[in-house]
GROMACS .gro file of C-alpha atoms in nm:
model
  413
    1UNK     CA    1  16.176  13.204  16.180
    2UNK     CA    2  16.237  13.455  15.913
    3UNK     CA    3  16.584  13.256  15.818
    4UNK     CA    4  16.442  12.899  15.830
    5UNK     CA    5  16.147  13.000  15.583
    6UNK     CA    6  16.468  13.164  15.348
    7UNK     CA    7  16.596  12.838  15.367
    8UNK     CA    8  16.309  12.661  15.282
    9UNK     CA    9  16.276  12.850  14.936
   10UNK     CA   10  16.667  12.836  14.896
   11UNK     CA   11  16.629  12.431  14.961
   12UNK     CA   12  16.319  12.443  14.680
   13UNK     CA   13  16.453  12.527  14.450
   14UNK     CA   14  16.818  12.343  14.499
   15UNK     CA   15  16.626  12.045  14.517
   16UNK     CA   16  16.349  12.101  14.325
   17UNK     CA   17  16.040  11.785  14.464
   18UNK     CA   18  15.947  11.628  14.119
   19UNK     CA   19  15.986  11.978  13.916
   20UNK     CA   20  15.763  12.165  14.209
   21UNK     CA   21  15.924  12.460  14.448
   22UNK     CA   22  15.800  12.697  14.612
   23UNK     CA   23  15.845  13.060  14.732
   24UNK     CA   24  16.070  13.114  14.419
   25UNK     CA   25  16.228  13.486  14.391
   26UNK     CA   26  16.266  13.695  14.116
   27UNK     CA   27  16.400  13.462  13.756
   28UNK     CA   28  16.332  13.145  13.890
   29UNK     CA   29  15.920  13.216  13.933
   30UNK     CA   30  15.830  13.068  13.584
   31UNK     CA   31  15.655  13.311  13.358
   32UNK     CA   32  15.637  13.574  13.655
   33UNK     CA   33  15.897  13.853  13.767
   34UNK     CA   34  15.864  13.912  14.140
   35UNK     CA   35  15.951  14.207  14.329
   36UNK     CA   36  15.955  14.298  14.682
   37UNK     CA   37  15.704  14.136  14.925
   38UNK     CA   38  15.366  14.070  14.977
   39UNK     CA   39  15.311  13.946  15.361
   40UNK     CA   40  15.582  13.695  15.362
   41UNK     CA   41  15.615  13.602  14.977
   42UNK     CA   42  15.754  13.722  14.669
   43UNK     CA   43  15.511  13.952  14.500
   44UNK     CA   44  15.411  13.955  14.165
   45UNK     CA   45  15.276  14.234  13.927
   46UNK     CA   46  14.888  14.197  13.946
   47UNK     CA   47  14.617  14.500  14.051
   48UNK     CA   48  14.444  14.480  14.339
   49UNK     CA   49  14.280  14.708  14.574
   50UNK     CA   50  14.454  14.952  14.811
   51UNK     CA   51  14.564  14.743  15.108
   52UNK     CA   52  14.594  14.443  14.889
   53UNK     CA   53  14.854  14.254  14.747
   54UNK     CA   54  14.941  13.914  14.495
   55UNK     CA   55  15.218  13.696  14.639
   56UNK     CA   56  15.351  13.381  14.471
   57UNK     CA   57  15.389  13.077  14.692
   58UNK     CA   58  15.494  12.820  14.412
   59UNK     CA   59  15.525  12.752  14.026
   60UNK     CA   60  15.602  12.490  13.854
   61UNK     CA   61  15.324  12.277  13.948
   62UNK     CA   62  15.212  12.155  13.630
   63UNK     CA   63  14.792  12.173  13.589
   64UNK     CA   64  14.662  12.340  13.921
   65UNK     CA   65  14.353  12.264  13.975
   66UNK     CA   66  14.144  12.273  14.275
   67UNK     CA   67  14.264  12.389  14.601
   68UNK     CA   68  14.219  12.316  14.982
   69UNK     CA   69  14.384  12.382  15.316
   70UNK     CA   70  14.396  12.200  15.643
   71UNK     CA   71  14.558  12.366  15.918
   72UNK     CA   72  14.874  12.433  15.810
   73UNK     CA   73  14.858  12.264  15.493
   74UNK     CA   74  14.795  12.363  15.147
   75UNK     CA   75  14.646  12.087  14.940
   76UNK     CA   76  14.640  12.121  14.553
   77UNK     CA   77  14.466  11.885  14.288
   78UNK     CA   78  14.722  11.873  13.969
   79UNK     CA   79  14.540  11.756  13.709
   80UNK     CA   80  14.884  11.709  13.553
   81UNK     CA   81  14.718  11.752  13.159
   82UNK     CA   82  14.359  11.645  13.010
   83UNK     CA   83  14.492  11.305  12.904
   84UNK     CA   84  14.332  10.998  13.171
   85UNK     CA   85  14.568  10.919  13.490
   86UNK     CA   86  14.820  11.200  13.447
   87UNK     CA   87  14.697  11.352  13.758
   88UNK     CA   88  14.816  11.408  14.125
   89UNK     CA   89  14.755  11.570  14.502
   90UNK     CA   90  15.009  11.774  14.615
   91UNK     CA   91  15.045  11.905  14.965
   92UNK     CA   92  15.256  12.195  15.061
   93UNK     CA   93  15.338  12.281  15.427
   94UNK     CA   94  15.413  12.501  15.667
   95UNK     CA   95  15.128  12.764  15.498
   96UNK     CA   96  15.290  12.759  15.156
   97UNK     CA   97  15.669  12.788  15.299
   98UNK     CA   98  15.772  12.479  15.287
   99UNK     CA   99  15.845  12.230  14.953
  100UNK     CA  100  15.565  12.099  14.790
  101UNK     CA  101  15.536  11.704  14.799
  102UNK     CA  102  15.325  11.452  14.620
  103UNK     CA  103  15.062  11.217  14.809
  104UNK     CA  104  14.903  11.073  14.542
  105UNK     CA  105  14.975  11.015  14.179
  106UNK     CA  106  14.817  10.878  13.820
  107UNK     CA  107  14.475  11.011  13.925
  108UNK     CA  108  14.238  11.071  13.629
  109UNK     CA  109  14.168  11.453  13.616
  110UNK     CA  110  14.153  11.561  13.970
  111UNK     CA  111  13.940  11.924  13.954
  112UNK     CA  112  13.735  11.973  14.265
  113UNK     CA  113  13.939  11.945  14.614
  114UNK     CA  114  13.738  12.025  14.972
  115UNK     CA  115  13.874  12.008  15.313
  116UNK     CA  116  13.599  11.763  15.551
  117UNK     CA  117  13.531  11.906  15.886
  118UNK     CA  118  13.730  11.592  16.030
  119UNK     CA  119  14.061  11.684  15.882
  120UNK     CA  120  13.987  11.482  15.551
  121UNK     CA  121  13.952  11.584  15.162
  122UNK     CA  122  13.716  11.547  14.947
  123UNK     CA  123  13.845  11.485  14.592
  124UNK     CA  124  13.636  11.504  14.220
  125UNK     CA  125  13.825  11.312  13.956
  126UNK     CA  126  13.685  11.176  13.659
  127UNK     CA  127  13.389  10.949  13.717
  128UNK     CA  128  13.433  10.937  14.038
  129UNK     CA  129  13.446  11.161  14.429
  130UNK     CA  130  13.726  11.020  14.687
  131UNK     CA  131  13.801  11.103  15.044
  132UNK     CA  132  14.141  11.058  15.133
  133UNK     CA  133  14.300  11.100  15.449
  134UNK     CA  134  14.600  11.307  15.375
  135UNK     CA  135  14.769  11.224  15.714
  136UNK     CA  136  14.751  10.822  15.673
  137UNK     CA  137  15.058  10.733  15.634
  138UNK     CA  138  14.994  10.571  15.311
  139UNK     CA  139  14.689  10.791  15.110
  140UNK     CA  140  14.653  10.585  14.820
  141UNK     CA  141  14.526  10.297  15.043
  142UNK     CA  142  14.327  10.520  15.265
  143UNK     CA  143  14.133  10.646  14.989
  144UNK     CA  144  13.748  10.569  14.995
  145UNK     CA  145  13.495  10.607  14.740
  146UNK     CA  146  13.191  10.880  14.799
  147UNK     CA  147  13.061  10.890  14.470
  148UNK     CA  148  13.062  10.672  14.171
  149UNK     CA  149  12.954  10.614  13.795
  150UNK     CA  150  12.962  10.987  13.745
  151UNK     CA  151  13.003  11.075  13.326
  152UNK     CA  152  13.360  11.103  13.250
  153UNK     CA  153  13.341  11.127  12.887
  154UNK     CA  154  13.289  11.446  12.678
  155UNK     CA  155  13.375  11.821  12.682
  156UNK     CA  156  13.309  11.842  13.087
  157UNK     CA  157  13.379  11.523  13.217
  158UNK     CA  158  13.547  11.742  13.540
  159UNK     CA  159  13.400  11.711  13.914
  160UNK     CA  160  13.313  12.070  14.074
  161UNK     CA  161  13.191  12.039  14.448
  162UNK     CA  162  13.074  12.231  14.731
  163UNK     CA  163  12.957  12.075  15.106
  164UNK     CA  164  12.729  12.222  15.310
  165UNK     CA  165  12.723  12.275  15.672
  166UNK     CA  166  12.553  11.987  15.722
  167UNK     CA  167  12.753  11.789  15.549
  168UNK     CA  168  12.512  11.786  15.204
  169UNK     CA  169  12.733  11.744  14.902
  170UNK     CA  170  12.673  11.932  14.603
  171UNK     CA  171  12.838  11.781  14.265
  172UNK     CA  172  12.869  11.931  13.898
  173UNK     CA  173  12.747  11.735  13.652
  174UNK     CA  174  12.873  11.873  13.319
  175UNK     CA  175  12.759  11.859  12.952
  176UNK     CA  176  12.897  11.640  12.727
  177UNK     CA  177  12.841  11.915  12.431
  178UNK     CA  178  12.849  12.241  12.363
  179UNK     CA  179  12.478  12.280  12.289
  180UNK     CA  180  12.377  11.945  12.207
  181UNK     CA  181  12.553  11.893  11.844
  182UNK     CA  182  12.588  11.576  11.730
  183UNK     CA  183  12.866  11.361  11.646
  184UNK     CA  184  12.962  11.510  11.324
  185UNK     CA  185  12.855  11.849  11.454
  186UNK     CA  186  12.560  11.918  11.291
  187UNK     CA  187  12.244  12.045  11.480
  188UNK     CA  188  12.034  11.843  11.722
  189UNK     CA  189  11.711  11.736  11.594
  190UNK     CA  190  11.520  12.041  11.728
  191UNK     CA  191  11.143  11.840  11.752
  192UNK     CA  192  11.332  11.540  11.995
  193UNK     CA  193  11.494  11.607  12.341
  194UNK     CA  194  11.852  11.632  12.371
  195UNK     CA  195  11.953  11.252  12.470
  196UNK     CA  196  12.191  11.378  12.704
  197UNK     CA  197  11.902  11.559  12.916
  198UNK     CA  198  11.785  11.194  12.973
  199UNK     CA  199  12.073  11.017  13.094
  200UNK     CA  200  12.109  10.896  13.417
  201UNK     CA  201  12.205  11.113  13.590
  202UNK     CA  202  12.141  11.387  13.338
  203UNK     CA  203  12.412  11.593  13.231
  204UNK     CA  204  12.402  11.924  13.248
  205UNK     CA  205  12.297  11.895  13.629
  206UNK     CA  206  12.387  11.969  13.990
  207UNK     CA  207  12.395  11.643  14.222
  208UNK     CA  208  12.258  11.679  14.580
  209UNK     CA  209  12.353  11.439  14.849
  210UNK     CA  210  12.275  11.401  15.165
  211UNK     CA  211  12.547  11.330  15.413
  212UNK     CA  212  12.336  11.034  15.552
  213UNK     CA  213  12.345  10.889  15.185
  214UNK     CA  214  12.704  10.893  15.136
  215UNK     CA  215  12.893  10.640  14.983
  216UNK     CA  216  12.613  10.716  14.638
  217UNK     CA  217  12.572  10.576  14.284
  218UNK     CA  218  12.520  10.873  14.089
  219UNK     CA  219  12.321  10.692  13.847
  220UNK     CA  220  12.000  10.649  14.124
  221UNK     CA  221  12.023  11.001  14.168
  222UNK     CA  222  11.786  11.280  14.091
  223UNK     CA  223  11.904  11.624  13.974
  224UNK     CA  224  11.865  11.851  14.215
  225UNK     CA  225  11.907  12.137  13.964
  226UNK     CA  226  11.942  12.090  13.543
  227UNK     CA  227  11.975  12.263  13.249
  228UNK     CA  228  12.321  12.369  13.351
  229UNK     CA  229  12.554  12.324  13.079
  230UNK     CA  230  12.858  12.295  13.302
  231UNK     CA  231  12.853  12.475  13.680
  232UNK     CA  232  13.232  12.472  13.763
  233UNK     CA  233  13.232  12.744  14.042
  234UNK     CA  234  12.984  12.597  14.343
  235UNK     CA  235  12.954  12.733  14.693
  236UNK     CA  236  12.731  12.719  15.007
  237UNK     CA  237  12.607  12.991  15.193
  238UNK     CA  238  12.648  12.908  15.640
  239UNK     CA  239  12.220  12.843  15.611
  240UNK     CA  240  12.319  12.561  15.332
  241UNK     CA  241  12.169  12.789  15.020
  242UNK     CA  242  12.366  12.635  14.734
  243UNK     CA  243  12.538  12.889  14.463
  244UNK     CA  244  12.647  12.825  14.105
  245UNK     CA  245  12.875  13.017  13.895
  246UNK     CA  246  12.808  12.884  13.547
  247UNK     CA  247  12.968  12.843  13.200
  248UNK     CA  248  12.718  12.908  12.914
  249UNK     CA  249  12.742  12.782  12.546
  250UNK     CA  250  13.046  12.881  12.261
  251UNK     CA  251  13.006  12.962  11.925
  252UNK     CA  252  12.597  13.105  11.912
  253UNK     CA  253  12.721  13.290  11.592
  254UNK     CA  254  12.732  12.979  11.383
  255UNK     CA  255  12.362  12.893  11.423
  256UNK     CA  256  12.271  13.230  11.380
  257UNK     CA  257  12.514  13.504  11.199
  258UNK     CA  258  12.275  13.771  11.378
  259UNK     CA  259  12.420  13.655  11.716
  260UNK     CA  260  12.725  13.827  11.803
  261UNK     CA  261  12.957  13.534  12.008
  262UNK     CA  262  13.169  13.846  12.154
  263UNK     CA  263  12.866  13.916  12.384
  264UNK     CA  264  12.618  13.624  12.342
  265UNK     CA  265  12.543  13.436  12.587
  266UNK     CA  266  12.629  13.529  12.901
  267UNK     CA  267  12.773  13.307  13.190
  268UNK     CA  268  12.561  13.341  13.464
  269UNK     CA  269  12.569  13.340  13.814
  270UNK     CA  270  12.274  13.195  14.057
  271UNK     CA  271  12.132  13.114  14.370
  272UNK     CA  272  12.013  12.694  14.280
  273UNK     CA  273  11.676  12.666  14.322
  274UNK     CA  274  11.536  12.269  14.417
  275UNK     CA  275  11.401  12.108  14.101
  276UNK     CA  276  11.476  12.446  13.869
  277UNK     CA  277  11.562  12.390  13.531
  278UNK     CA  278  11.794  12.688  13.391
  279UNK     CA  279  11.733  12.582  13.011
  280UNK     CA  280  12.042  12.415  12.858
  281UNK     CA  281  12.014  12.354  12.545
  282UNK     CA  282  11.724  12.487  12.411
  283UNK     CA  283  11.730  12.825  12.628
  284UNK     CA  284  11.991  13.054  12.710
  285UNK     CA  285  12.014  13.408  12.906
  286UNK     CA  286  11.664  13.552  13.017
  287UNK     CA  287  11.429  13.270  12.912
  288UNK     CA  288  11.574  13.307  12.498
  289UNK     CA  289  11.506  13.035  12.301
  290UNK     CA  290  11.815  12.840  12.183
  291UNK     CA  291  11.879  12.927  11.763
  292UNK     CA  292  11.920  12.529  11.741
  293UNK     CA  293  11.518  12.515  11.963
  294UNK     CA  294  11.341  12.800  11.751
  295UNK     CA  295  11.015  12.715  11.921
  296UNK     CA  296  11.091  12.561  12.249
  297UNK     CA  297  10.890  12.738  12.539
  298UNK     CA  298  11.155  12.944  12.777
  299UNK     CA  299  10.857  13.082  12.980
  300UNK     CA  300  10.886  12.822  13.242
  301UNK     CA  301  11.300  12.814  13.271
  302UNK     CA  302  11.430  12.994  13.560
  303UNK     CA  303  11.602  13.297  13.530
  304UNK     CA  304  11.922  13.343  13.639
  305UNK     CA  305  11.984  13.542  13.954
  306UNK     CA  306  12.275  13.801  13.791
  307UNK     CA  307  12.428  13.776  13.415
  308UNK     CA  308  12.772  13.777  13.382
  309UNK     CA  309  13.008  13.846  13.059
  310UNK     CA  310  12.977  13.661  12.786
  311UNK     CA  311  13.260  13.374  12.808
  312UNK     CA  312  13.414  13.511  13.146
  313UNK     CA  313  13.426  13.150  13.244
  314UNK     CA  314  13.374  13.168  13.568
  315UNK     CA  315  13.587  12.820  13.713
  316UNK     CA  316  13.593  12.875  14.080
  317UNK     CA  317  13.387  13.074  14.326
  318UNK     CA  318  13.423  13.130  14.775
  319UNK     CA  319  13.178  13.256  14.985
  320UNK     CA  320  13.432  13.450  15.180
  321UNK     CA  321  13.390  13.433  15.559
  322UNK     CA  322  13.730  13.629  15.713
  323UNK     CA  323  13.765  13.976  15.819
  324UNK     CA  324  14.133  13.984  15.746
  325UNK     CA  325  14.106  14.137  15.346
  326UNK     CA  326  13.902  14.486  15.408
  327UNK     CA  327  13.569  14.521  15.193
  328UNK     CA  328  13.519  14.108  15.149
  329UNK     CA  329  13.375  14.017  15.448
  330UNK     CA  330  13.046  13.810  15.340
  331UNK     CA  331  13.105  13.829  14.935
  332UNK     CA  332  13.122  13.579  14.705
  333UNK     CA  333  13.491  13.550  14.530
  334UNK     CA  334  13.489  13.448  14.139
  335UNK     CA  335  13.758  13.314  13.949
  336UNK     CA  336  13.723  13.384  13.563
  337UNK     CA  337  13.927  13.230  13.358
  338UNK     CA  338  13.856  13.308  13.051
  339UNK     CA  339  14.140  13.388  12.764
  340UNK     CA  340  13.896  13.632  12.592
  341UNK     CA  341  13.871  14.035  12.727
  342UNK     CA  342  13.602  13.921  12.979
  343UNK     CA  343  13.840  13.670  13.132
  344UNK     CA  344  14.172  13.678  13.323
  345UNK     CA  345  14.081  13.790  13.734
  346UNK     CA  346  13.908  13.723  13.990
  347UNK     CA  347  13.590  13.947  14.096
  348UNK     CA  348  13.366  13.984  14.424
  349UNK     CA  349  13.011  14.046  14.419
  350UNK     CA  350  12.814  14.166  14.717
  351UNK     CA  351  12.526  13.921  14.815
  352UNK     CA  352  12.248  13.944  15.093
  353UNK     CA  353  12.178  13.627  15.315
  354UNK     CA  354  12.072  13.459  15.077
  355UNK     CA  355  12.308  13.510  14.786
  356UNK     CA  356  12.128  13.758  14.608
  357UNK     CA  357  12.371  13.993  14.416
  358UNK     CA  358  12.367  14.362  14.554
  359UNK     CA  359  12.513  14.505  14.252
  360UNK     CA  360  12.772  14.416  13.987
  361UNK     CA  361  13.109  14.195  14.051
  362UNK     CA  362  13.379  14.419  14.112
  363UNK     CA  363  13.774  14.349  13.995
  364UNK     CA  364  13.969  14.169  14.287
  365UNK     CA  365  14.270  14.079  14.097
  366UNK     CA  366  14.312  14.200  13.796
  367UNK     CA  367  14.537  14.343  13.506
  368UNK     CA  368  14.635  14.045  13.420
  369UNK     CA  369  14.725  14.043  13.072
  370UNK     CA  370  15.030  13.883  12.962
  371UNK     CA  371  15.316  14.120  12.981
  372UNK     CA  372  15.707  13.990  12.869
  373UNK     CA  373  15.924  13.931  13.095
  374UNK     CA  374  15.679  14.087  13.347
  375UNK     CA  375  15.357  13.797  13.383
  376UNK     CA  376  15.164  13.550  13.167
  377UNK     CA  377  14.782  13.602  13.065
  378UNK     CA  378  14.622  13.483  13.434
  379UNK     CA  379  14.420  13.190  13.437
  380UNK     CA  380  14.276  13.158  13.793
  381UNK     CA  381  14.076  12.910  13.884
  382UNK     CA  382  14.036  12.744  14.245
  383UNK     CA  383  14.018  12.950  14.521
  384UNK     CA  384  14.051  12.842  14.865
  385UNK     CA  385  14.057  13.079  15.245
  386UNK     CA  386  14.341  13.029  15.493
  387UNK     CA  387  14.286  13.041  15.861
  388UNK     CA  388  14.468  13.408  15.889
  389UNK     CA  389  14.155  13.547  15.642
  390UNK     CA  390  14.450  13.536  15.297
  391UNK     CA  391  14.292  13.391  15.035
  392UNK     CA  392  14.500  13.141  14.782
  393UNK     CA  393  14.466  13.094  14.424
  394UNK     CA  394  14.540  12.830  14.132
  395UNK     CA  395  14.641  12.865  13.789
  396UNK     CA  396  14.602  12.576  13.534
  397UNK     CA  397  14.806  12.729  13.248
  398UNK     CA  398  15.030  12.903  13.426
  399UNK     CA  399  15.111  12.615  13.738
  400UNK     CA  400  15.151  12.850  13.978
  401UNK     CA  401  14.974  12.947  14.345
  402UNK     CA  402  14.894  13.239  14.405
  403UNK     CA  403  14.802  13.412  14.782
  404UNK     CA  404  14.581  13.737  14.778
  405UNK     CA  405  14.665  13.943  15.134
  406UNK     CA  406  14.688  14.206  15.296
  407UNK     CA  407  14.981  14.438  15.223
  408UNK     CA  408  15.212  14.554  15.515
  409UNK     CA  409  15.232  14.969  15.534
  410UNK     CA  410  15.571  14.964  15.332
  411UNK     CA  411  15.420  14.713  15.074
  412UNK     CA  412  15.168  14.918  14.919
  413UNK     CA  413  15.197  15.134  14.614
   0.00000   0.00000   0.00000
């Protein structure tokens, strides 16, 4: 077994499938210099834990975006670049061993990616959820529509999703602005709504569908949270409570030069609450009025349920359920991806039952400043669990996959 999965990576990267390959050793891993092992791949140079290790299961893949697995396939959304219809699915066997290979091509964005309970995926693109059958012998004509007429336009035209239990889909609807500028970038008219607050469905929202409503136009559907300026990491708890890990406004320093943009505002992270409004625009952090909304009354905003550093951009998030990674059983898993200080790892938090922190996130993978010759500045973003309790994460910028495990006696430090 041990000499076909050498071959595997040997075959990779001989012939490489449409620039993608997998398992790649040391000088042929991109932007990363691997050494020795971690659990059955090449190991890159990341903290972690005691017990824990970073292994790199393939580079090269472009735009990485969401991830998903299904037995024992891994299944990545490439959003290829931000320009329309550069995107694609990829699908990588044998648990990340074998040679990635493309399903589907020239989709528009691809972000969010979840694996069905029936062996399908559920995939956000631009405007638009699909469920594709990855097995059908022909995906692109397999593909079915879930949701439609989502926005697609704007600074965060990309789908997040999580699905509950019950089969309940929960969608990211982001912003179209920062905080509500205008087109030439001026400030919004601070005695009129922002218009994009009244769209249908309003931006800066979380859709909730039912599984009995599915296929749905988004446009006939209420928010089931708002005031969200873009909620990129979403996850369910097992008794269908519905998370968001979410990204808060840039560049608070221009509207007011008393407001430092190093630590103001703060991403946030939250147990959603049914028909909650979390304030975007004209609130931000602990019921704060907006500098653009003076006078707007916060008191009646909800609060966040746990602050997080300013622009830690928080992209992906897990509600880990294994036992295999020691000290993660039951805590929620955060990518953030930010390029600032605050960004660059991924970090656990401890929640009760029903997600409420128990204390501060705590580093998972970190040290992950760019180093020559050694690793590029991380950005991780979706994060996925594998049947053996390993936990696998994307990078955009970097086009890599990533596997967090646990290290083998002789593989730790």
């Amino acid at each position: 077994m041990i000499l076909s999965r050498s071959l595997l990576r040997l075959l990779a990267l001989a012939l490489p499938c449409i620039g993608l390959f997998a398992g790649a050793p040391a000088q042929a891993a991109g932007s990363y210099r691997t050494s020795g092992d971690c659990d059955g791949f090449p190991k890159v140079s990341l903290r972690t834990p005691d017990g824990l290790c970073v292994g790199l299961i393939a580079a090269g893949l472009r735009f990485a975006r969401g991830v998903a697995v299904i037995g024992d396939d891994i299944y990545v959304a490439d959003m290829g670049s931000w320009e329309k219809g550069r995107g694609r699915l990829l699908r990588i066997p044998d648990r990340g061993h074998g040679p990635p290979q493309v399903l589907l091509t020239k989709l528009d964005r691809p972000n969010g990616l979840i694996a069905t309970p029936d062996g399908k995926l559920l995939l956000g693109l631009a405007g638009r959820i699909l469920s594709v059958d990855p097995k059908a012998d022909q995906p692109a004509i397999a593909m079915q529509d879930v949701v439609t007429n989502l926005p697609n336009d704007g600074r965060h035209p990309l789908a997040a999703l999580a699905l509950a239990p019950d089969g309940t889909l929960y969608v990211n609807v982001g912003t179209a602005t920062d905080h509500c500028e205008r087109a030439d970038d001026s400030a919004p008219d601070p005695a009129k709504p922002c218009p994009e607050t009244q769209a249908t469905p309003p931006r800066g929202s979380v859709l909730r569908i039912a599984a009995d409503a599915l296929p749905a136009d988004a446009r006939t559907l209420a928010p089931f949270a708002r005031g969200l300026r873009n909620s990129m990491g979403l996850a369910v708890l097992p008794d269908g409570t519905p998370l968001a890990a979410v990204n808060a406004r840039d560049a608070i320093d221009q509207a007011d030069p008393r407001l430092s943009d190093e630590t103001l505002p703060h991403d946030f992270y939250t147990v959603l609450k049914d028909s909650a409004d979390y304030g975007w625009p004209y609130c931000y952090d602990d019921r704060k009025p907006s500098p653009e909304y003076p006078h707007f009354d916060c008191s009646k905003v909800e609060v966040p349920s746990l602050l997080l550093p300013a622009h830690a951009a928080p992209l992906g998030m897990l509600t880990y359920r294994g036992s295999t990674l020691p000290g993660l059983e039951g805590r929620v898993l955060m990518t953030w991806h930010g390029y600032r200080d605050t960004g660059h790892r991924v970090m656990a938090l401890a929640i009760d039952d029903h997600g409420v922190p128990q204390g501060k996130p705590e580093p998972l993978v970190s040290g992950w400043d760019a180093a020559k010759g050694i690793r590029p500045q991380g950005a991780p973003l979706g994060l996925a669990e594998m049947a053996d309790g390993s936990v696998l994460i994307t990078e955009d910028h970097n086009g890599t996959l990533l596997r967090l495990a646990r290290a083998q006696p002789s593989q730790t430090p």
